[in-house]
PDB file of C-alpha atoms in Angstrom:
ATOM      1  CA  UNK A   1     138.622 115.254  95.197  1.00 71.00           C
ATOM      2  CA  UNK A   2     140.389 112.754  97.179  1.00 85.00           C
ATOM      3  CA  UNK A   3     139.664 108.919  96.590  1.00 93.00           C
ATOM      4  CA  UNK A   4     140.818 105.418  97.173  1.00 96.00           C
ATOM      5  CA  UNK A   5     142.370 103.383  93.929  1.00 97.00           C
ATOM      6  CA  UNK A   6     142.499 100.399  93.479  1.00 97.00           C
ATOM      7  CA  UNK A   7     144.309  98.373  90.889  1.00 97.00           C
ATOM      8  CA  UNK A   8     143.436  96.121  88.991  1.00 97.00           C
ATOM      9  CA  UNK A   9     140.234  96.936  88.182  1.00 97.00           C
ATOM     10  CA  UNK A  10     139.476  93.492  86.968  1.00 97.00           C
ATOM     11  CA  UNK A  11     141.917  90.448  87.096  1.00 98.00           C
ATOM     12  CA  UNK A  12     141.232  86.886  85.347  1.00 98.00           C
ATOM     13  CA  UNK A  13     143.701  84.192  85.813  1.00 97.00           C
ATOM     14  CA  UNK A  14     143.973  80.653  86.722  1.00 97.00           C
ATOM     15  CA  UNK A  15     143.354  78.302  89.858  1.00 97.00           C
ATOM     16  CA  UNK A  16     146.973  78.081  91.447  1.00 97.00           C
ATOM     17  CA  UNK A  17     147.899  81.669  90.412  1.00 98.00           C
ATOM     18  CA  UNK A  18     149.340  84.315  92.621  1.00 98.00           C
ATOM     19  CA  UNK A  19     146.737  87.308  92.826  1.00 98.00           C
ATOM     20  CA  UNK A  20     147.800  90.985  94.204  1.00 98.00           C
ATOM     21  CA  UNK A  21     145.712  93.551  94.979  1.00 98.00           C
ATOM     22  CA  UNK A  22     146.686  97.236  95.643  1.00 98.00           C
ATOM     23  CA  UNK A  23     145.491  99.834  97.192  1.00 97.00           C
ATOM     24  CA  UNK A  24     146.126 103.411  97.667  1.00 97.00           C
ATOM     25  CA  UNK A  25     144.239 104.924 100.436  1.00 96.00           C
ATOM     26  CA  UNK A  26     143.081 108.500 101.348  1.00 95.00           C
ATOM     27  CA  UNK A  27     146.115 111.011 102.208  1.00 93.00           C
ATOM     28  CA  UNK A  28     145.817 111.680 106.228  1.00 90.00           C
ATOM     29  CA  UNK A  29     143.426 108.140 106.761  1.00 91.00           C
ATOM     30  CA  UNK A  30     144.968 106.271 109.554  1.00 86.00           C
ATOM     31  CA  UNK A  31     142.551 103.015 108.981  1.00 89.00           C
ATOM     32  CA  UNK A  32     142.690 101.152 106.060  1.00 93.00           C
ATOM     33  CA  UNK A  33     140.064  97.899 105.459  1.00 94.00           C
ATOM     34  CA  UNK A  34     139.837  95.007 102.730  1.00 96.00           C
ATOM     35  CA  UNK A  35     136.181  93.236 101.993  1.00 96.00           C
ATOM     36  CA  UNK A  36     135.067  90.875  99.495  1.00 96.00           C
ATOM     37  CA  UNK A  37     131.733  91.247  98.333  1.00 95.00           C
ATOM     38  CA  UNK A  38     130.188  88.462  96.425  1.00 94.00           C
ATOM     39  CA  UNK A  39     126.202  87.350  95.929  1.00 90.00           C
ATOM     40  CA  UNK A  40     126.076  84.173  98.858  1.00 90.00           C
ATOM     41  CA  UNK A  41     127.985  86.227 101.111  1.00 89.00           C
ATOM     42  CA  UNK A  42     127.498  89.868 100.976  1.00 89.00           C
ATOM     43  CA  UNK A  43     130.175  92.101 102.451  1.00 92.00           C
ATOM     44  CA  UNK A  44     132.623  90.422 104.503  1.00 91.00           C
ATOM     45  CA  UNK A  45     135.603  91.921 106.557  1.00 91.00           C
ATOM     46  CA  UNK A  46     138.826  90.539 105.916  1.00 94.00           C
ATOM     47  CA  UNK A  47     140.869  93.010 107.648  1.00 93.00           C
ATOM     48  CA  UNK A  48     141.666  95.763 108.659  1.00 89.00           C
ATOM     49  CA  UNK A  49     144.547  98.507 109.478  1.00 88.00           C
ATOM     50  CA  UNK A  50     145.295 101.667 111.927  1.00 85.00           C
ATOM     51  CA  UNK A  51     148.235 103.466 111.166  1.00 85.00           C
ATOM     52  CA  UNK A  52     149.571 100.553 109.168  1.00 87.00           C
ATOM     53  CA  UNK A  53     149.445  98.109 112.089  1.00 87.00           C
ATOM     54  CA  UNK A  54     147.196  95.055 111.473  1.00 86.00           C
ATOM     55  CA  UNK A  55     144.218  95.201 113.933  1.00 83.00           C
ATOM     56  CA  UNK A  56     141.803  92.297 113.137  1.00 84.00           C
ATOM     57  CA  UNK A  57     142.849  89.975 110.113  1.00 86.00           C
ATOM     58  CA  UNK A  58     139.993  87.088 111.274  1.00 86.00           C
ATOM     59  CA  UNK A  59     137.758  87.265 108.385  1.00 87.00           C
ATOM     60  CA  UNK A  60     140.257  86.228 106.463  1.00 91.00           C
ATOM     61  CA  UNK A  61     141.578  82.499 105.377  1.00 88.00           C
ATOM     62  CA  UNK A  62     145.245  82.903 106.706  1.00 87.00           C
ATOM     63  CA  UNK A  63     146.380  79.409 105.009  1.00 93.00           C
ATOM     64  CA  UNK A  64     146.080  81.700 101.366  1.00 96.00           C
ATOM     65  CA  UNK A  65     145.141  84.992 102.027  1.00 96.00           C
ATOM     66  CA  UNK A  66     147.998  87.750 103.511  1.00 95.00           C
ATOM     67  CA  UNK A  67     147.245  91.827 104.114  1.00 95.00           C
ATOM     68  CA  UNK A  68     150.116  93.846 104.315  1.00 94.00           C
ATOM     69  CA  UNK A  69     150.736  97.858 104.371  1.00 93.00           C
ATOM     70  CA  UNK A  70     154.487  98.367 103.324  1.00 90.00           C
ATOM     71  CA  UNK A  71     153.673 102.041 103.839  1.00 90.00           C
ATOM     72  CA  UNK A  72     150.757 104.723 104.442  1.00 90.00           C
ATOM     73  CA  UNK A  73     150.084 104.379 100.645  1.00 93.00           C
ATOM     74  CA  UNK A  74     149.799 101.246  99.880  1.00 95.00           C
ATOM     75  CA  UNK A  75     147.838  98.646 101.082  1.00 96.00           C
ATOM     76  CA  UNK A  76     147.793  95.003  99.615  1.00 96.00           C
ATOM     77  CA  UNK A  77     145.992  91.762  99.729  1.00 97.00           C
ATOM     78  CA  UNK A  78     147.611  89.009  98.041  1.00 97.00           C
ATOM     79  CA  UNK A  79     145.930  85.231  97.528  1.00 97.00           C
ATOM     80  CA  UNK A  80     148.404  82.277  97.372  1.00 97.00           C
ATOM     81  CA  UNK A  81     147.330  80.099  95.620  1.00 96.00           C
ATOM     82  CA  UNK A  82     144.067  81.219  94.501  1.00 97.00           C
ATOM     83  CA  UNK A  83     141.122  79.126  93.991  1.00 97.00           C
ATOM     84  CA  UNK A  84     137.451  79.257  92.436  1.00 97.00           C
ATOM     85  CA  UNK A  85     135.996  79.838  95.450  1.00 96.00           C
ATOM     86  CA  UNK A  86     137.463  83.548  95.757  1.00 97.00           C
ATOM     87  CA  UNK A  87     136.215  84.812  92.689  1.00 97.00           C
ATOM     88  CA  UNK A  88     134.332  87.881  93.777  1.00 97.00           C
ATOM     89  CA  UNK A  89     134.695  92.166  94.038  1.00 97.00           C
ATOM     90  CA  UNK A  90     137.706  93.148  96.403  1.00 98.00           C
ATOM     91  CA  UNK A  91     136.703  96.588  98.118  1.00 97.00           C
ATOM     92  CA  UNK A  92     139.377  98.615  99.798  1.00 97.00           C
ATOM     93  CA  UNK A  93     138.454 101.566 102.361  1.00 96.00           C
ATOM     94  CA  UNK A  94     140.140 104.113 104.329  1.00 94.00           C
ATOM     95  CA  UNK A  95     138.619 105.472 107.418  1.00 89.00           C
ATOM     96  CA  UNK A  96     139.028 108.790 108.991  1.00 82.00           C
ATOM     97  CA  UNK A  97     137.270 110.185 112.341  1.00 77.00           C
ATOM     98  CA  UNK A  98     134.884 112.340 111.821  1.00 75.00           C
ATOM     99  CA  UNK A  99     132.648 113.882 113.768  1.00 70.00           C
ATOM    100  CA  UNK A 100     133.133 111.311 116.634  1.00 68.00           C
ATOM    101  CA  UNK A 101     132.769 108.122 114.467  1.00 73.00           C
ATOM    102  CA  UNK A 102     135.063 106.573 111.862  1.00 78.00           C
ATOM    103  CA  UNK A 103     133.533 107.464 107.907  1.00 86.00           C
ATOM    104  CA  UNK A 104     135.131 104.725 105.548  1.00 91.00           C
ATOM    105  CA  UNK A 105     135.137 105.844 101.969  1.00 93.00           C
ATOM    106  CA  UNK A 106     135.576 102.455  99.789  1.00 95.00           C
ATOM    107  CA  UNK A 107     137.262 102.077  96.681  1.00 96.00           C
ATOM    108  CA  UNK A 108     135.656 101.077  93.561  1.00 96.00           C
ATOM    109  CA  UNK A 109     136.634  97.407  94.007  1.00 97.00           C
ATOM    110  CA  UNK A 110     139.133  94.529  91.894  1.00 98.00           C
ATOM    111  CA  UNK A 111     136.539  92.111  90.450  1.00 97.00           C
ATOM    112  CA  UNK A 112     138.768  88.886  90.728  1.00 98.00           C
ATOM    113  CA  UNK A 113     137.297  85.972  88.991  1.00 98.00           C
ATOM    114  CA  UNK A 114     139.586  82.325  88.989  1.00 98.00           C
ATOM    115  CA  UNK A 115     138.785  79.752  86.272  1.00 97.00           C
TER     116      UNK A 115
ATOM    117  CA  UNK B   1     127.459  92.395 119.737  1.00 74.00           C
ATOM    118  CA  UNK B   2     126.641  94.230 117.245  1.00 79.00           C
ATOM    119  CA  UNK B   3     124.304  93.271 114.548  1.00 87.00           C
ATOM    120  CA  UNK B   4     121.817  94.625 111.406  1.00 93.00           C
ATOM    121  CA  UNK B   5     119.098  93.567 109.611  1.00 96.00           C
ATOM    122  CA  UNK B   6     117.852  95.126 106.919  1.00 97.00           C
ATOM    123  CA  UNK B   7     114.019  94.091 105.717  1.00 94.00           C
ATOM    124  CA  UNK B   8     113.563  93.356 102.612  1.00 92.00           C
ATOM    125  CA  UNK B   9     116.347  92.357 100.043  1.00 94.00           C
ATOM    126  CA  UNK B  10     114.323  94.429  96.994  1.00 97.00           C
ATOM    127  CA  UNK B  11     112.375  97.072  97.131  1.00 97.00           C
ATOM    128  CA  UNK B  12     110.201  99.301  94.094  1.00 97.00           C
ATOM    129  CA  UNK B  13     108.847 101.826  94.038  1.00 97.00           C
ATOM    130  CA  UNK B  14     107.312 104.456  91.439  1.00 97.00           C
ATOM    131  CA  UNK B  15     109.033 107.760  90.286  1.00 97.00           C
ATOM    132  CA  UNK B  16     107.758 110.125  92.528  1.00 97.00           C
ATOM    133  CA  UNK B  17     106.564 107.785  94.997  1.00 98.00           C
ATOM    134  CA  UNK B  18     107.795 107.699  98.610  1.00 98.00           C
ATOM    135  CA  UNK B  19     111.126 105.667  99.539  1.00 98.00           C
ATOM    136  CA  UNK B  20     111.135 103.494 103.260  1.00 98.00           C
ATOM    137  CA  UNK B  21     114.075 101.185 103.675  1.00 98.00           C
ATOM    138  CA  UNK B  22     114.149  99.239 107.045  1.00 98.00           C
ATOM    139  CA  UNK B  23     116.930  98.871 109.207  1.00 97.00           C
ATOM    140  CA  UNK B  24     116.827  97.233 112.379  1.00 96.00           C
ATOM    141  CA  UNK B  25     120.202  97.190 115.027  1.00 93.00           C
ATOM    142  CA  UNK B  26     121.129  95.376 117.812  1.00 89.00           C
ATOM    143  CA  UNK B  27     123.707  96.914 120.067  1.00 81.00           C
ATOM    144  CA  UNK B  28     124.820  96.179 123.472  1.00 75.00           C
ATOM    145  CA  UNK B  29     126.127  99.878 124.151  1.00 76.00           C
ATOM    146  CA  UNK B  30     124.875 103.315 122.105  1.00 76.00           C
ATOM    147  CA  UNK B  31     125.021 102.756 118.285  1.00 83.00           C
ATOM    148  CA  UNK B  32     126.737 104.453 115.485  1.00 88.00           C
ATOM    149  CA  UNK B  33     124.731 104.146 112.702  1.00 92.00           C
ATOM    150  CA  UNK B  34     125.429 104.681 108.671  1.00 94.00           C
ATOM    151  CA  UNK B  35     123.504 104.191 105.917  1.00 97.00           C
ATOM    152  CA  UNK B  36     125.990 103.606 102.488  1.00 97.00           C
ATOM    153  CA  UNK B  37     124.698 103.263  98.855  1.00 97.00           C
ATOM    154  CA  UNK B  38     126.495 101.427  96.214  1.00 96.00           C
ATOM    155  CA  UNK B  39     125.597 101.694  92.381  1.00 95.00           C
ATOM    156  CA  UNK B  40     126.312  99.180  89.747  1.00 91.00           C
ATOM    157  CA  UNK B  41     129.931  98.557  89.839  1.00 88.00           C
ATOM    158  CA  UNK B  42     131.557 100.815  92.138  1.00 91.00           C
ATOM    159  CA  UNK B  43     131.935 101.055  95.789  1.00 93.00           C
ATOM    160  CA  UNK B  44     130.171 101.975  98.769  1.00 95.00           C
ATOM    161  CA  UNK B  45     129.492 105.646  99.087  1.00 95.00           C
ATOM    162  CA  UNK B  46     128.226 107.090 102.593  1.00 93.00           C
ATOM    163  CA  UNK B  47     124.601 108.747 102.458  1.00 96.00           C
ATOM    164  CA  UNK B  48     124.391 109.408 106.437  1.00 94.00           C
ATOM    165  CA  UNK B  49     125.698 108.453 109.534  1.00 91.00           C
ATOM    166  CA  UNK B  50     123.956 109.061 113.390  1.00 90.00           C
ATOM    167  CA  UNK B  51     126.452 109.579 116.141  1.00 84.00           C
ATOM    168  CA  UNK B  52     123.956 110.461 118.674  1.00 77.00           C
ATOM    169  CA  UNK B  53     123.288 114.065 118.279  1.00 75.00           C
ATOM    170  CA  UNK B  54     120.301 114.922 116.501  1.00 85.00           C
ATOM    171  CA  UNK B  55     117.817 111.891 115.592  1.00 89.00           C
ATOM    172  CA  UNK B  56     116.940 112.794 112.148  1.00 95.00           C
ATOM    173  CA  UNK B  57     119.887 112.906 109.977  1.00 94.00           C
ATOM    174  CA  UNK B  58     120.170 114.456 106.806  1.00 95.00           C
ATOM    175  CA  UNK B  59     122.172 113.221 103.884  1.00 94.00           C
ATOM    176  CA  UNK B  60     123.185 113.446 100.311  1.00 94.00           C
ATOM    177  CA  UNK B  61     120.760 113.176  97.702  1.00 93.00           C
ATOM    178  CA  UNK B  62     117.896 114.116  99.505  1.00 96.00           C
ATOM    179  CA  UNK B  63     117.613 111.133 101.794  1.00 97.00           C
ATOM    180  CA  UNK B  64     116.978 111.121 105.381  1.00 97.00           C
ATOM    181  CA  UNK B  65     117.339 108.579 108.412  1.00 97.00           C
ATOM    182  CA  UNK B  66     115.687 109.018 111.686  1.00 95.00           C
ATOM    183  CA  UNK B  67     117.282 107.228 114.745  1.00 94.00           C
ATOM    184  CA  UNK B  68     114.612 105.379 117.037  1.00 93.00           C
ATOM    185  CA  UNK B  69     116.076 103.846 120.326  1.00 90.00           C
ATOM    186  CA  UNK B  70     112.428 102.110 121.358  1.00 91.00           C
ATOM    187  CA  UNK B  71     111.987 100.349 117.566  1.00 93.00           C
ATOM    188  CA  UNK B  72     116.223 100.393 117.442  1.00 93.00           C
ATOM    189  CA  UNK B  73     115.993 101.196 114.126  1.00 95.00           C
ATOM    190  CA  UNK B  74     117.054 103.684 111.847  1.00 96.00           C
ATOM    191  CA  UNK B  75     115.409 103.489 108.666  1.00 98.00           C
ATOM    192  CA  UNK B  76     115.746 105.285 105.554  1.00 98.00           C
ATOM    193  CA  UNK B  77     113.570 107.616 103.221  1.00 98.00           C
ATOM    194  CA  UNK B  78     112.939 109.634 100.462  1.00 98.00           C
ATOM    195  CA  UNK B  79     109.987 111.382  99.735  1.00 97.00           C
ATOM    196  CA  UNK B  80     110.324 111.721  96.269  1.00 97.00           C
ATOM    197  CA  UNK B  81     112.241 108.896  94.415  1.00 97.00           C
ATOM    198  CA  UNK B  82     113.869 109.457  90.888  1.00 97.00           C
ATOM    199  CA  UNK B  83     115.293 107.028  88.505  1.00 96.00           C
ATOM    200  CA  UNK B  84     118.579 107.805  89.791  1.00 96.00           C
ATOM    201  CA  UNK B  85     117.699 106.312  93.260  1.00 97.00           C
ATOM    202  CA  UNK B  86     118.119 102.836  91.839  1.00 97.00           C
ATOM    203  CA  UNK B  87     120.881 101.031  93.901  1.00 97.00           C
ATOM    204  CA  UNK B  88     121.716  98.651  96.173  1.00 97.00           C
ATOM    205  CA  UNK B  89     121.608 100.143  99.887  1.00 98.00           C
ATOM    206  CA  UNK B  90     123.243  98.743 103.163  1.00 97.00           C
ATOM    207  CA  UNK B  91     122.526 100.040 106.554  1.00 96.00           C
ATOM    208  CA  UNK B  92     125.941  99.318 108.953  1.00 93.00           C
ATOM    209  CA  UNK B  93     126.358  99.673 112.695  1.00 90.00           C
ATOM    210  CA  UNK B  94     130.113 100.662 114.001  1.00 85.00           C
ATOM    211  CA  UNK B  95     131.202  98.740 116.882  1.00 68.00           C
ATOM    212  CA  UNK B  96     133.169  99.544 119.614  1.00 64.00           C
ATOM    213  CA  UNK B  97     135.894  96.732 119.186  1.00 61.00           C
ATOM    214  CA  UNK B  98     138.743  98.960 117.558  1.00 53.00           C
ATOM    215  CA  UNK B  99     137.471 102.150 118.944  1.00 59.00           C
ATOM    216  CA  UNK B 100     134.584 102.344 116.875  1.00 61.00           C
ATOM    217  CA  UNK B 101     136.326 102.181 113.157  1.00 69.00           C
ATOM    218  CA  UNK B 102     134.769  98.938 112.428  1.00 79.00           C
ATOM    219  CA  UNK B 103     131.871  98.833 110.635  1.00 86.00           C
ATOM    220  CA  UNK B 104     129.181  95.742 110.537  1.00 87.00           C
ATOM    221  CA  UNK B 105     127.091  95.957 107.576  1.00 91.00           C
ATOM    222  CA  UNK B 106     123.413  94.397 106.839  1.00 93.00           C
ATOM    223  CA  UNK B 107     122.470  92.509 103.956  1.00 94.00           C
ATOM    224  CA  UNK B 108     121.781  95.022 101.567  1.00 96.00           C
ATOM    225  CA  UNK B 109     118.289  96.489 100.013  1.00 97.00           C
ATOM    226  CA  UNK B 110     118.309  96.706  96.384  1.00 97.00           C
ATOM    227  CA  UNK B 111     115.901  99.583  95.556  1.00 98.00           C
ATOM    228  CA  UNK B 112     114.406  99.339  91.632  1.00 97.00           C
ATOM    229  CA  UNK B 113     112.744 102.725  90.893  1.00 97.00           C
ATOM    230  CA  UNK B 114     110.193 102.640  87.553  1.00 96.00           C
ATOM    231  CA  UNK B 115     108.482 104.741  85.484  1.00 94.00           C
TER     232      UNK B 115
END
């Protein structure tokens, strides 16, 4: 049963910090995607991937946030320095085509809170 | 551009009882349509997606979506709902920017299911 990780699961830490998120998308999924999900908000689009190229990165604050697919199994978003503000879940998704229109199958999300 | 609007940010209904989520779409050019469900603290998981074959799509768990061009909408149902059914539910419209792989989700309908 093929799924997307994503690790951590949870991550605490202080305003300031450096935050990474990984990702490890579905074997044979050519797009890869990052949203934050949080209660004001909803689900936002930070970015997104096809066949590790960045495609569309302007949901995202580029003065902290960076995206980054070193290869077709790992995806990461990293926050530099991180603030309050983007406490919320992380959700990572791969996308295949299928049956003439992308599916994206999400992963189950780092729940980032900064204190 | 694309757009979604789901009515209704909560939703109950009885065991047993019928289930009607609304989603309304605005598209410029023919939609693609998905309907994702997303239980307490995990991801988004697909239920159905339209790609403009048949109108009334079948999907997991015994829910349904029928596409209507004239209303553009593409609401979802159930006709029998079960404890289970108790989730947060977000209709999403892909867009072509990207060739389609970009998805642009709608607020989200929580759906409470009692006794």
């Amino acid at each position: 049963d093929a799924r997307v990780t994503q690790t951590p699961r949870h991550k605490v830490t202080e305003m300031g910090q450096e935050v990474t998120m990984r990702c490890q998308p579905i074997l044979g999924h050519n797009t890869v995607f990052w949203y934050r999900q949080t209660m004001m908000q909803g689900l936002e689009l930070l970015a997104y991937f096809r066949n590790r190229a960045p495609l569309d990165d302007s949901g995202m604050p580029k003065d902290r946030f960076s995206a980054e697919m070193p290869d077709a199994t790992l995806a990461t978003l990293k926050i530099q320095p991180s603030e309050p503000r983007d406490s919320a879940v992380y959700f990572c998704a791969s996308g295949t085509l299928t049956g003439g229109a992308y599916e994206q199958y999400f992963g189950p999300g780092t729940r980032l809170t900064v204190t | 551009a694309q757009s979604v609007t789901q009515l209704g940010s909560h939703v109950s209904v009885s065991e047993g009882a019928l289930v009607l989520l609304r989603c309304n779409y605005s598209s410029s050019v023919p939609p693609y349509l998905f309907w994702y469900v997303q239980y307490p603290n995990q991801g988004l998981q697909l239920l159905l997606k339209y790609t403009s074959a048949a109108t009334l799509v079948k999907g997991i768990n015994g829910f349904e979506a029928e596409f209507k061009k004239s209303e553009t909408s593409f609401h979802l149902t159930k006709p029998s709902a079960h404890m289970s059914d108790a989730a947060e539910y977000f209709c999403a419209v892909s867009t072509p920017s990207g060739g389609y792989n970009k998805l642009i989700f709608g607020a989200g309908t929580r759906l409470a299911v009692h006794p």
